Amino acid sequence: MTEQDDDTDSAIDSSTGTDSGSDLIDSAFASEQADDESRDRTDTDSQHGSIGASSLDDIVLDDVEDTDDAGEASRGLFDDLLSGEPIFEKKEVLRPSYTPRKLPHREDQINNMATILVSALRGDTPSNILIYGKTGTGKTASAKFVSEELESTSEKYSVACEVEYINCEVTDTQYRVLAQLANKFIEKNRDHITDRIDELESLRERVREDESSLAETDFESIGDIESTLESLREEREGFEEVPMTGWPTDRVYSTFFEAVDYTERVVVIMLDEIDKLVEKSGDDTLYNLSRMNSELEKSKVSIIGISNDLKFTDFLDPRVKSSLGEEEIVFPPYDANQLRDILQARAEVAFEDGSLSDDVIPLCAAFAAQEHGDARRALDLLRTAGELAERDKTDRVEEDHVRQAQEKIELDRVVEVVRTLPTQSKLVLFAIILLEKNGVHNINTGEVYNIYKSLCEEIDADVLTQRRVTDLISELDMLGIVNAVVVSKGRYGRTKEISLSVPIDETEAVLLSDSRLGDIEDVQPFVQARFDQ
């Protein structure tokens, strides 16, 4: 920078300082004038009281009338939204939680599961089952479908058979899994005792009317019935539910064990996203569950594990792996034609007649087929397209609504991926965003690292090595958040040129919603300092 430039900057700084001082003085003077004018108006109003009051009444009345009109508009808000013809008849059919009565193109897998589990209806222990397949291939829906059929058939033939479902993405520790299962069976046992108490109270009333009713029972007197009722009530009160935290794990396990073995029954425990449980807590839970049958006296337990990860059993203890994976069922991805059949079956129930144009379902199926045959993605697309059509107040879902839905879902996916990134990856991504926002193109790793270090200092985070930051950039590239291309610089070696692959404003907003990154008050000087070097 030249000496002349220094002089110019000094002059500008001096000028700015003078103007700021003048502004403060002018502002104070204006405020004082405003106070004087306010006092003058108050005095004038008090001198012309009746006239002022009359004028004020007129104004208030006018204001009330306007407010009333505004209230009328607000009350009609939902009337406007409901004015169009409905598109959906039963939207819940398009949600992943819905279990349909028929599952197209999954007959082989369903029949395979039924063949294994039918032994439960004979009072025997079914083999444990591991179900594999990518997201949206119908694993959970098929398993729930078979489970519902199993329970309804067990009621039909008066066989004690129960299925308990646990989502291990939510319930992801051994303590939580055992506590949730224990409390479910404690509740079932209470209900069982309550039913027995109701039966005995009914018997007691019949015996009071006719003592000969005792002849058909194991009781010798009303006193025996009373004594049994008393012990059952005490037993029901004696069940202690497991708190979500605080107990030793072995106490939780023993409580669960006793609750399961309270009465004779076959229990199927379905662990969805089982790989998440193993990843978070190891294989202790599976080890304990898979060995229960050797200790149980009245009940029998079978496990169904559902996983998106075909290799998660590689991390299991060999004993757990051999007992858990007695039967394995693989769910292949759907192709576009199969997805079309699935959507067609759901659409017939979900939408009003004539609500879909002919090209909507094929387009949804084509988009989802590109995502590894994900039926869940196809259903989300169709539902979102319908919702967008409703917002447009049209009576049909068109191709354009599907394309808008694809963009919206893709943005939602990006938001979710960015939101769940580790803090260090978020800092690296934030550095890339700051560089792009300040006009830097073909960003290299060194530039990212300089900004990254400043961000770490700002939030007091550990600073990783440049090599590790390069690895994090590669991970962001794999997730599709950034595009990192290795380019040759001749004798200067090779470097990565980095650019964002996601919307910059939305991504930045997600990053700043993180409590730690939200503490960064002014990152602009960091970027400016980087450019001035």
Short mmCIF file of C-alpha atoms in Angstrom, two decimals:
data_model
loop_
_atom_site.label_atom_id
_atom_site.label_comp_id
_atom_site.label_asym_id
_atom_site.label_seq_id
_atom_site.Cartn_x
_atom_site.Cartn_y
_atom_site.Cartn_z
CA MET A 1 0.00 0.00 0.00
CA THR A 2 1.43 3.43 -0.93
CA GLU A 3 1.98 6.34 1.44
CA GLN A 4 -0.69 8.30 -0.41
CA ASP A 5 -3.18 5.50 0.18
CA ASP A 6 -2.37 5.59 3.91
CA ASP A 7 -3.07 9.31 4.00
CA THR A 8 -6.36 8.83 2.16
CA ASP A 9 -7.49 6.11 4.58
CA SER A 10 -6.61 8.32 7.54
CA ALA A 11 -8.63 11.15 6.06
CA ILE A 12 -11.61 8.88 5.53
CA ASP A 13 -11.35 7.53 9.09
CA SER A 14 -11.16 11.07 10.47
CA SER A 15 -14.14 12.17 8.42
CA THR A 16 -16.15 9.16 9.49
CA GLY A 17 -15.41 9.83 13.12
CA THR A 18 -16.53 13.47 12.85
CA ASP A 19 -19.75 12.53 11.07
CA SER A 20 -20.55 9.94 13.72
CA GLY A 21 -20.09 12.52 16.47
CA SER A 22 -22.30 15.02 14.62
CA ASP A 23 -24.97 12.36 14.13
CA LEU A 24 -25.06 11.61 17.86
CA ILE A 25 -25.44 15.31 18.73
CA ASP A 26 -28.11 15.84 16.04
CA SER A 27 -29.97 12.75 17.28
CA ALA A 28 -29.96 14.00 20.87
CA PHE A 29 -31.19 17.46 19.75
CA ALA A 30 -33.97 15.93 17.66
CA SER A 31 -35.05 13.79 20.59
CA GLU A 32 -35.24 16.84 22.86
CA GLN A 33 -37.32 18.72 20.27
CA ALA A 34 -39.69 15.76 19.99
CA ASP A 35 -40.18 15.75 23.80
CA ASP A 36 -40.95 19.50 23.76
CA GLU A 37 -43.50 19.06 20.94
CA SER A 38 -45.13 16.18 22.83
CA ARG A 39 -45.51 18.34 25.97
CA ASP A 40 -47.00 21.17 23.85
CA ARG A 41 -49.59 18.82 22.36
CA THR A 42 -50.53 17.54 25.81
CA ASP A 43 -51.08 21.08 27.09
CA THR A 44 -53.18 21.99 24.04
CA ASP A 45 -55.38 18.90 24.45
CA SER A 46 -56.06 19.72 28.09
CA GLN A 47 -57.14 23.27 27.13
CA HIS A 48 -59.65 21.97 24.52
CA GLY A 49 -60.91 18.98 26.45
CA SER A 50 -64.47 18.55 25.07
CA ILE A 51 -63.55 19.10 21.44
CA GLY A 52 -60.53 16.83 21.72
CA ALA A 53 -62.59 14.10 23.35
CA SER A 54 -65.24 14.28 20.64
CA SER A 55 -62.66 13.99 17.90
CA LEU A 56 -60.98 11.11 19.71
CA ASP A 57 -64.29 9.23 19.97
CA ASP A 58 -64.80 9.51 16.23
CA ILE A 59 -61.34 8.09 15.56
CA VAL A 60 -61.80 5.19 17.99
CA LEU A 61 -65.10 4.23 16.38
CA ASP A 62 -63.51 4.19 12.93
CA ASP A 63 -60.64 2.04 14.22
CA VAL A 64 -63.01 -0.48 15.78
CA GLU A 65 -64.88 -0.81 12.50
CA ASP A 66 -61.66 -1.46 10.58
CA THR A 67 -60.54 -4.03 13.16
CA ASP A 68 -63.85 -5.83 12.81
CA ASP A 69 -63.37 -6.10 9.05
CA ALA A 70 -59.88 -7.50 9.62
CA GLY A 71 -61.37 -10.08 11.99
CA GLU A 72 -63.87 -11.16 9.33
CA ALA A 73 -60.98 -11.75 6.87
CA SER A 74 -59.06 -13.83 9.41
CA ARG A 75 -62.08 -16.03 10.18
CA GLY A 76 -62.40 -16.86 6.50
CA LEU A 77 -58.80 -18.03 6.20
CA PHE A 78 -59.47 -21.78 6.16
CA ASP A 79 -62.69 -21.39 4.17
CA ASP A 80 -60.56 -20.20 1.25
CA LEU A 81 -58.20 -23.15 1.61
CA LEU A 82 -61.12 -25.61 1.72
CA SER A 83 -62.95 -24.06 -1.20
CA GLY A 84 -61.32 -26.31 -3.85
CA GLU A 85 -62.23 -29.90 -4.60
CA PRO A 86 -60.30 -32.40 -2.41
CA ILE A 87 -57.55 -34.42 -4.08
CA PHE A 88 -56.84 -36.89 -1.29
CA GLU A 89 -59.35 -39.39 0.00
CA LYS A 90 -57.02 -41.13 2.50
CA LYS A 91 -53.56 -39.55 2.57
CA GLU A 92 -52.25 -41.82 5.36
CA VAL A 93 -52.04 -44.65 2.82
CA LEU A 94 -49.02 -42.89 1.27
CA ARG A 95 -47.02 -42.71 4.52
CA PRO A 96 -44.27 -45.24 5.41
CA SER A 97 -46.02 -46.12 8.70
CA TYR A 98 -49.04 -47.53 6.84
CA THR A 99 -49.17 -51.32 6.43
CA PRO A 100 -51.27 -52.21 3.36
CA ARG A 101 -53.41 -55.34 3.07
CA LYS A 102 -51.42 -56.43 0.03
CA LEU A 103 -47.72 -55.96 -0.71
CA PRO A 104 -47.05 -56.37 -4.44
CA HIS A 105 -43.83 -58.13 -5.49
CA ARG A 106 -42.99 -59.30 -1.98
CA GLU A 107 -44.94 -62.56 -1.96
CA ASP A 108 -41.83 -64.78 -1.86
CA GLN A 109 -40.30 -62.98 1.11
CA ILE A 110 -43.61 -62.90 3.00
CA ASN A 111 -44.23 -66.60 2.42
CA ASN A 112 -40.69 -67.37 3.55
CA MET A 113 -41.24 -65.49 6.83
CA ALA A 114 -44.60 -67.17 7.38
CA THR A 115 -43.06 -70.62 6.85
CA ILE A 116 -40.51 -69.89 9.58
CA LEU A 117 -42.91 -68.28 12.08
CA VAL A 118 -45.75 -70.80 11.77
CA SER A 119 -44.05 -72.94 14.42
CA ALA A 120 -45.04 -70.25 16.97
CA LEU A 121 -48.69 -71.19 16.39
CA ARG A 122 -47.79 -74.76 17.37
CA GLY A 123 -46.24 -73.57 20.61
CA ASP A 124 -42.65 -74.08 19.41
CA THR A 125 -39.79 -71.58 19.23
CA PRO A 126 -39.40 -70.15 15.70
CA SER A 127 -35.92 -69.72 14.27
CA ASN A 128 -34.41 -66.25 14.53
CA ILE A 129 -34.60 -64.27 11.27
CA LEU A 130 -32.33 -61.59 9.82
CA ILE A 131 -33.88 -59.45 7.08
CA TYR A 132 -31.59 -57.43 4.79
CA GLY A 133 -32.26 -54.86 2.10
CA LYS A 134 -31.78 -51.22 1.13
CA THR A 135 -34.07 -48.47 2.38
CA GLY A 136 -37.55 -48.60 0.85
CA THR A 137 -37.48 -52.24 -0.28
CA GLY A 138 -40.46 -53.26 1.87
CA LYS A 139 -38.62 -54.97 4.74
CA THR A 140 -40.45 -53.37 7.66
CA ALA A 141 -43.83 -53.32 5.90
CA SER A 142 -43.55 -57.02 5.05
CA ALA A 143 -42.41 -57.97 8.57
CA LYS A 144 -45.27 -56.00 10.15
CA PHE A 145 -47.74 -57.54 7.70
CA VAL A 146 -46.64 -61.07 8.68
CA SER A 147 -46.67 -60.11 12.38
CA GLU A 148 -50.25 -58.85 12.21
CA GLU A 149 -51.30 -62.04 10.46
CA LEU A 150 -49.48 -64.11 13.09
CA GLU A 151 -51.21 -62.35 15.99
CA SER A 152 -54.67 -62.47 14.41
CA THR A 153 -54.26 -66.18 13.62
CA SER A 154 -53.06 -66.88 17.19
CA GLU A 155 -56.26 -65.28 18.53
CA LYS A 156 -58.31 -67.38 16.11
CA TYR A 157 -56.78 -70.61 17.42
CA SER A 158 -56.45 -69.39 21.05
CA VAL A 159 -52.65 -69.67 21.00
CA ALA A 160 -50.63 -67.30 23.19
CA CYS A 161 -48.38 -65.59 20.63
CA GLU A 162 -47.25 -61.96 20.77
CA VAL A 163 -45.08 -59.70 18.59
CA GLU A 164 -43.25 -56.68 20.00
CA TYR A 165 -41.76 -54.05 17.65
CA ILE A 166 -38.74 -51.91 18.61
CA ASN A 167 -37.25 -49.21 16.37
CA CYS A 168 -33.54 -49.31 17.27
CA GLU A 169 -32.87 -46.00 15.57
CA VAL A 170 -34.85 -44.42 18.41
CA THR A 171 -34.34 -47.01 21.15
CA ASP A 172 -30.62 -47.49 20.58
CA THR A 173 -29.10 -48.73 23.85
CA GLN A 174 -29.32 -52.05 25.69
CA TYR A 175 -30.91 -50.34 28.71
CA ARG A 176 -33.64 -48.66 26.65
CA VAL A 177 -34.44 -51.78 24.63
CA LEU A 178 -34.74 -53.99 27.72
CA ALA A 179 -36.65 -51.31 29.67
CA GLN A 180 -39.15 -50.77 26.85
CA LEU A 181 -39.70 -54.51 26.43
CA ALA A 182 -39.99 -55.06 30.18
CA ASN A 183 -42.62 -52.34 30.56
CA LYS A 184 -44.63 -53.67 27.63
CA PHE A 185 -44.81 -57.14 29.18
CA ILE A 186 -45.49 -55.74 32.65
CA GLU A 187 -48.50 -53.93 31.16
CA LYS A 188 -49.65 -57.12 29.42
CA ASN A 189 -49.29 -59.06 32.68
CA ARG A 190 -51.35 -56.49 34.55
CA ASP A 191 -54.06 -56.75 31.89
CA HIS A 192 -53.92 -60.55 32.17
CA ILE A 193 -54.39 -60.37 35.95
CA THR A 194 -57.19 -57.80 35.59
CA ASP A 195 -59.06 -60.15 33.23
CA ARG A 196 -58.62 -63.00 35.74
CA ILE A 197 -59.90 -60.78 38.60
CA ASP A 198 -62.98 -59.86 36.53
CA GLU A 199 -63.68 -63.56 35.91
CA LEU A 200 -63.39 -64.44 39.62
CA GLU A 201 -65.56 -61.51 40.71
CA SER A 202 -68.21 -62.66 38.25
CA LEU A 203 -67.89 -66.22 39.62
CA ARG A 204 -68.21 -64.94 43.19
CA GLU A 205 -71.50 -63.21 42.35
CA ARG A 206 -72.86 -66.40 40.72
CA VAL A 207 -71.87 -68.48 43.73
CA ARG A 208 -73.62 -66.05 46.08
CA GLU A 209 -76.79 -66.59 44.08
CA ASP A 210 -76.29 -70.34 43.63
CA GLU A 211 -73.64 -72.26 45.62
CA SER A 212 -73.85 -75.18 43.19
CA SER A 213 -71.82 -73.06 40.74
CA LEU A 214 -68.72 -74.03 42.77
CA ALA A 215 -69.00 -77.61 41.58
CA GLU A 216 -67.67 -76.66 38.14
CA THR A 217 -64.58 -74.89 39.59
CA ASP A 218 -61.45 -75.71 41.58
CA PHE A 219 -62.69 -73.61 44.53
CA GLU A 220 -64.33 -75.14 47.60
CA SER A 221 -65.90 -71.98 49.01
CA ILE A 222 -66.45 -68.27 48.46
CA GLY A 223 -63.62 -67.72 50.95
CA ASP A 224 -61.21 -69.46 48.58
CA ILE A 225 -62.31 -67.13 45.78
CA GLU A 226 -61.88 -64.09 48.04
CA SER A 227 -58.40 -65.25 49.05
CA THR A 228 -57.38 -65.75 45.40
CA LEU A 229 -58.73 -62.32 44.47
CA GLU A 230 -56.72 -60.71 47.25
CA SER A 231 -53.47 -62.37 46.17
CA LEU A 232 -54.08 -61.42 42.52
CA ARG A 233 -54.61 -57.78 43.47
CA GLU A 234 -51.39 -57.80 45.47
CA GLU A 235 -49.56 -59.44 42.57
CA ARG A 236 -50.87 -56.81 40.15
CA GLU A 237 -49.72 -54.01 42.44
CA GLY A 238 -46.34 -55.67 42.88
CA PHE A 239 -45.25 -55.11 39.27
CA GLU A 240 -42.71 -52.27 39.19
CA GLU A 241 -42.14 -50.53 35.87
CA VAL A 242 -38.56 -49.88 34.76
CA PRO A 243 -37.58 -46.19 34.67
CA MET A 244 -35.92 -44.95 31.49
CA THR A 245 -32.69 -44.34 33.45
CA GLY A 246 -31.20 -45.12 36.82
CA TRP A 247 -31.27 -48.89 37.27
CA PRO A 248 -28.29 -51.23 36.85
CA THR A 249 -28.54 -53.05 33.52
CA ASP A 250 -28.61 -56.49 35.16
CA ARG A 251 -31.66 -55.44 37.22
CA VAL A 252 -33.42 -54.24 34.07
CA TYR A 253 -32.65 -57.54 32.36
CA SER A 254 -33.92 -59.64 35.28
CA THR A 255 -37.14 -57.56 35.43
CA PHE A 256 -37.65 -58.09 31.70
CA PHE A 257 -36.89 -61.80 32.06
CA GLU A 258 -39.44 -62.24 34.86
CA ALA A 259 -42.07 -60.22 32.98
CA VAL A 260 -41.69 -62.33 29.83
CA ASP A 261 -41.72 -65.62 31.74
CA TYR A 262 -44.77 -64.70 33.82
CA THR A 263 -47.09 -66.81 31.67
CA GLU A 264 -46.82 -69.36 28.90
CA ARG A 265 -46.51 -67.73 25.48
CA VAL A 266 -44.37 -67.44 22.34
CA VAL A 267 -42.85 -63.98 21.91
CA VAL A 268 -41.43 -62.58 18.67
CA ILE A 269 -39.24 -59.49 19.22
CA MET A 270 -38.83 -57.44 16.04
CA LEU A 271 -35.76 -55.16 16.10
CA ASP A 272 -35.94 -52.69 13.21
CA GLU A 273 -32.68 -50.93 12.24
CA ILE A 274 -30.86 -53.52 14.35
CA ASP A 275 -27.49 -52.35 12.99
CA LYS A 276 -28.01 -48.99 14.78
CA LEU A 277 -28.29 -50.83 18.10
CA VAL A 278 -25.09 -52.78 17.44
CA GLU A 279 -23.29 -49.64 16.29
CA LYS A 280 -24.28 -47.71 19.44
CA SER A 281 -24.20 -50.39 22.13
CA GLY A 282 -22.36 -53.42 20.77
CA ASP A 283 -23.87 -56.90 20.64
CA ASP A 284 -24.61 -57.40 24.37
CA THR A 285 -28.36 -56.96 23.85
CA LEU A 286 -28.47 -59.53 21.05
CA TYR A 287 -26.31 -61.90 23.07
CA ASN A 288 -28.69 -61.75 26.05
CA LEU A 289 -31.85 -62.06 23.94
CA SER A 290 -30.52 -64.92 21.83
CA ARG A 291 -29.60 -66.95 24.96
CA MET A 292 -32.87 -66.40 26.86
CA ASN A 293 -34.58 -69.58 25.74
CA SER A 294 -32.11 -71.77 27.62
CA GLU A 295 -33.24 -70.11 30.88
CA LEU A 296 -36.96 -69.44 30.31
CA GLU A 297 -39.41 -71.93 31.85
CA LYS A 298 -42.85 -70.88 30.54
CA SER A 299 -42.30 -68.69 27.48
CA LYS A 300 -40.24 -68.86 24.30
CA VAL A 301 -38.54 -65.94 22.50
CA SER A 302 -37.65 -65.46 18.84
CA ILE A 303 -35.90 -62.47 17.25
CA ILE A 304 -36.47 -60.80 13.88
CA GLY A 305 -33.69 -58.36 13.01
CA ILE A 306 -34.14 -55.85 10.17
CA SER A 307 -31.14 -54.03 8.70
CA ASN A 308 -30.15 -51.82 5.76
CA ASP A 309 -26.52 -52.87 6.27
CA LEU A 310 -25.64 -56.21 4.71
CA LYS A 311 -22.33 -56.35 6.57
CA PHE A 312 -23.32 -55.41 10.10
CA THR A 313 -23.01 -59.04 11.28
CA ASP A 314 -19.28 -58.85 10.56
CA PHE A 315 -18.94 -56.94 13.85
CA LEU A 316 -20.90 -59.46 15.93
CA ASP A 317 -19.50 -62.04 18.31
CA PRO A 318 -19.39 -65.39 16.42
CA ARG A 319 -21.78 -66.97 18.97
CA VAL A 320 -24.31 -64.15 18.51
CA LYS A 321 -23.93 -64.27 14.74
CA SER A 322 -24.59 -68.00 14.55
CA SER A 323 -27.66 -67.92 16.81
CA LEU A 324 -29.13 -64.71 15.42
CA GLY A 325 -28.71 -65.50 11.75
CA GLU A 326 -30.44 -68.87 11.73
CA GLU A 327 -32.56 -67.72 8.77
CA GLU A 328 -31.72 -64.88 6.39
CA ILE A 329 -34.08 -63.17 3.95
CA VAL A 330 -32.85 -60.61 1.41
CA PHE A 331 -35.15 -57.95 -0.08
CA PRO A 332 -33.91 -56.81 -3.52
CA PRO A 333 -34.60 -53.24 -4.77
CA TYR A 334 -37.77 -52.61 -6.77
CA ASP A 335 -37.53 -51.80 -10.47
CA ALA A 336 -39.57 -49.04 -12.12
CA ASN A 337 -42.40 -51.39 -13.19
CA GLN A 338 -42.74 -52.83 -9.69
CA LEU A 339 -42.78 -49.34 -8.18
CA ARG A 340 -45.50 -48.38 -10.64
CA ASP A 341 -47.65 -51.29 -9.42
CA ILE A 342 -47.09 -50.30 -5.78
CA LEU A 343 -48.00 -46.66 -6.43
CA GLN A 344 -51.04 -47.64 -8.48
CA ALA A 345 -52.37 -49.83 -5.65
CA ARG A 346 -51.86 -47.11 -3.05
CA ALA A 347 -53.16 -44.30 -5.29
CA GLU A 348 -56.50 -46.08 -5.77
CA VAL A 349 -57.11 -45.76 -2.03
CA ALA A 350 -55.30 -42.47 -1.33
CA PHE A 351 -56.70 -40.19 -4.07
CA GLU A 352 -60.14 -39.18 -5.27
CA ASP A 353 -61.12 -40.61 -8.66
CA GLY A 354 -59.63 -38.67 -11.58
CA SER A 355 -57.18 -36.73 -9.37
CA LEU A 356 -54.02 -38.00 -11.09
CA SER A 357 -52.96 -37.31 -14.65
CA ASP A 358 -51.70 -40.36 -16.57
CA ASP A 359 -48.00 -39.49 -16.40
CA VAL A 360 -47.80 -38.85 -12.61
CA ILE A 361 -47.34 -42.43 -11.37
CA PRO A 362 -44.83 -43.45 -14.10
CA LEU A 363 -42.75 -40.33 -13.39
CA CYS A 364 -42.75 -40.95 -9.61
CA ALA A 365 -41.70 -44.56 -10.25
CA ALA A 366 -38.93 -43.47 -12.63
CA PHE A 367 -37.51 -40.96 -10.13
CA ALA A 368 -37.58 -43.52 -7.30
CA ALA A 369 -36.04 -46.25 -9.46
CA GLN A 370 -33.00 -44.00 -9.82
CA GLU A 371 -32.75 -43.99 -5.99
CA HIS A 372 -32.00 -47.74 -5.73
CA GLY A 373 -35.64 -48.76 -6.16
CA ASP A 374 -36.82 -46.97 -3.03
CA ALA A 375 -40.60 -47.42 -2.63
CA ARG A 376 -40.61 -45.04 0.34
CA ARG A 377 -39.15 -42.33 -1.89
CA ALA A 378 -41.79 -43.05 -4.55
CA LEU A 379 -44.61 -42.76 -2.01
CA ASP A 380 -43.16 -39.51 -0.60
CA LEU A 381 -42.97 -38.09 -4.12
CA LEU A 382 -46.58 -38.95 -4.88
CA ARG A 383 -47.85 -37.59 -1.55
CA THR A 384 -45.82 -34.37 -1.82
CA ALA A 385 -46.96 -33.85 -5.42
CA GLY A 386 -50.56 -34.16 -4.22
CA GLU A 387 -49.97 -31.64 -1.44
CA LEU A 388 -48.43 -29.17 -3.89
CA ALA A 389 -51.43 -29.57 -6.19
CA GLU A 390 -53.75 -28.83 -3.25
CA ARG A 391 -51.82 -25.64 -2.49
CA ASP A 392 -52.21 -24.61 -6.11
CA LYS A 393 -55.98 -25.18 -5.66
CA THR A 394 -56.07 -27.47 -8.69
CA ASP A 395 -58.23 -30.59 -8.86
CA ARG A 396 -55.56 -32.78 -10.54
CA VAL A 397 -51.97 -33.71 -9.85
CA GLU A 398 -49.86 -33.01 -12.95
CA GLU A 399 -46.33 -33.89 -14.05
CA ASP A 400 -45.09 -30.45 -13.02
CA HIS A 401 -46.20 -31.11 -9.43
CA VAL A 402 -44.07 -34.28 -9.39
CA ARG A 403 -41.01 -32.35 -10.60
CA GLN A 404 -41.58 -29.67 -7.94
CA ALA A 405 -41.94 -32.43 -5.33
CA GLN A 406 -38.65 -33.98 -6.46
CA GLU A 407 -36.86 -30.65 -5.92
CA LYS A 408 -38.51 -30.14 -2.51
CA ILE A 409 -37.65 -33.64 -1.26
CA GLU A 410 -34.08 -33.30 -2.50
CA LEU A 411 -33.73 -30.03 -0.59
CA ASP A 412 -35.22 -31.64 2.54
CA ARG A 413 -32.70 -34.48 2.19
CA VAL A 414 -29.83 -32.00 1.98
CA VAL A 415 -31.11 -30.17 5.05
CA GLU A 416 -31.30 -33.42 7.04
CA VAL A 417 -27.83 -34.58 5.96
CA VAL A 418 -26.25 -31.21 6.81
CA ARG A 419 -28.08 -31.01 10.14
CA THR A 420 -26.71 -34.38 11.28
CA LEU A 421 -23.08 -33.74 10.27
CA PRO A 422 -20.42 -33.80 13.03
CA THR A 423 -19.28 -30.37 14.23
CA GLN A 424 -15.89 -30.60 12.47
CA SER A 425 -17.55 -31.39 9.12
CA LYS A 426 -19.95 -28.48 9.65
CA LEU A 427 -17.00 -26.13 10.21
CA VAL A 428 -15.31 -27.31 7.00
CA LEU A 429 -18.57 -26.87 5.07
CA PHE A 430 -19.08 -23.43 6.62
CA ALA A 431 -15.60 -22.40 5.48
CA ILE A 432 -16.44 -23.43 1.89
CA ILE A 433 -19.71 -21.46 2.04
CA LEU A 434 -17.94 -18.33 3.28
CA LEU A 435 -15.41 -18.54 0.47
CA GLU A 436 -18.10 -18.97 -2.19
CA LYS A 437 -20.19 -16.12 -0.76
CA ASN A 438 -17.17 -13.85 -1.07
CA GLY A 439 -16.66 -14.64 -4.74
CA VAL A 440 -13.91 -17.27 -4.55
CA HIS A 441 -14.17 -19.88 -7.30
CA ASN A 442 -12.22 -23.12 -7.77
CA ILE A 443 -11.57 -23.19 -4.03
CA ASN A 444 -8.55 -25.22 -2.96
CA THR A 445 -7.94 -27.15 0.25
CA GLY A 446 -5.47 -24.61 1.62
CA GLU A 447 -7.99 -21.79 1.34
CA VAL A 448 -10.62 -23.89 3.13
CA TYR A 449 -8.14 -24.80 5.86
CA ASN A 450 -7.24 -21.17 6.59
CA ILE A 451 -10.89 -20.20 7.13
CA TYR A 452 -11.57 -23.45 9.01
CA LYS A 453 -8.82 -22.66 11.55
CA SER A 454 -10.30 -19.20 12.19
CA LEU A 455 -13.75 -20.70 12.74
CA CYS A 456 -12.34 -23.25 15.21
CA GLU A 457 -10.68 -20.46 17.18
CA GLU A 458 -13.95 -18.49 17.21
CA ILE A 459 -15.94 -21.33 18.86
CA ASP A 460 -13.00 -22.81 20.80
CA ALA A 461 -13.02 -26.11 18.87
CA ASP A 462 -10.04 -28.42 18.32
CA VAL A 463 -8.16 -27.67 15.10
CA LEU A 464 -7.61 -30.78 12.97
CA THR A 465 -4.65 -31.25 10.66
CA GLN A 466 -4.93 -30.22 7.03
CA ARG A 467 -4.75 -33.88 6.02
CA ARG A 468 -7.79 -34.68 8.18
CA VAL A 469 -9.68 -31.68 6.79
CA THR A 470 -8.94 -33.02 3.29
CA ASP A 471 -10.54 -36.33 4.36
CA LEU A 472 -13.61 -34.46 5.64
CA ILE A 473 -13.92 -32.67 2.29
CA SER A 474 -13.84 -36.09 0.57
CA GLU A 475 -16.64 -37.29 2.88
CA LEU A 476 -18.73 -34.20 2.01
CA ASP A 477 -18.07 -35.02 -1.65
CA MET A 478 -19.34 -38.59 -1.13
CA LEU A 479 -22.51 -37.23 0.49
CA GLY A 480 -23.08 -35.00 -2.56
CA ILE A 481 -22.85 -31.79 -0.55
CA VAL A 482 -19.72 -30.50 -2.31
CA ASN A 483 -17.99 -31.32 -5.56
CA ALA A 484 -14.24 -31.92 -5.07
CA VAL A 485 -12.20 -32.56 -8.22
CA VAL A 486 -8.48 -33.33 -8.14
CA VAL A 487 -6.63 -31.19 -10.69
CA SER A 488 -2.96 -31.14 -11.66
CA LYS A 489 -0.91 -27.97 -11.22
CA GLY A 490 2.08 -29.27 -13.18
CA ARG A 491 5.31 -29.01 -11.23
CA TYR A 492 3.38 -27.53 -8.29
CA GLY A 493 1.66 -30.88 -7.72
CA ARG A 494 -2.03 -31.68 -7.47
CA THR A 495 -4.84 -30.05 -5.49
CA LYS A 496 -8.59 -30.31 -5.05
CA GLU A 497 -10.88 -27.73 -6.57
CA ILE A 498 -13.97 -27.51 -4.41
CA SER A 499 -17.43 -26.11 -5.08
CA LEU A 500 -20.82 -26.41 -3.38
CA SER A 501 -23.38 -28.84 -4.82
CA VAL A 502 -26.26 -27.66 -2.62
CA PRO A 503 -28.22 -24.37 -2.26
CA ILE A 504 -25.95 -21.96 -0.40
CA ASP A 505 -28.52 -19.95 1.60
CA GLU A 506 -30.50 -22.95 2.87
CA THR A 507 -27.32 -24.83 3.79
CA GLU A 508 -25.90 -21.83 5.66
CA ALA A 509 -29.17 -21.46 7.59
CA VAL A 510 -29.00 -25.10 8.70
CA LEU A 511 -25.40 -24.70 9.84
CA LEU A 512 -26.19 -21.55 11.83
CA SER A 513 -29.07 -23.37 13.57
CA ASP A 514 -26.38 -25.45 15.31
CA SER A 515 -25.93 -23.96 18.80
CA ARG A 516 -22.12 -23.90 18.53
CA LEU A 517 -21.92 -22.39 15.05
CA GLY A 518 -24.69 -19.97 15.96
CA ASP A 519 -22.27 -18.36 18.43
CA ILE A 520 -20.11 -17.12 15.53
CA GLU A 521 -21.05 -13.45 15.50
CA ASP A 522 -18.93 -12.00 12.71
CA VAL A 523 -17.07 -14.30 10.35
CA GLN A 524 -16.60 -11.69 7.64
CA PRO A 525 -13.25 -10.40 9.04
CA PHE A 526 -11.86 -13.94 8.81
CA VAL A 527 -12.69 -14.14 5.12
CA GLN A 528 -11.45 -10.60 4.51
CA ALA A 529 -8.18 -11.34 6.31
CA ARG A 530 -7.76 -14.45 4.15
CA PHE A 531 -8.23 -12.40 0.93
CA ASP A 532 -5.86 -9.63 2.03
CA GLN A 533 -2.95 -12.02 2.53
#
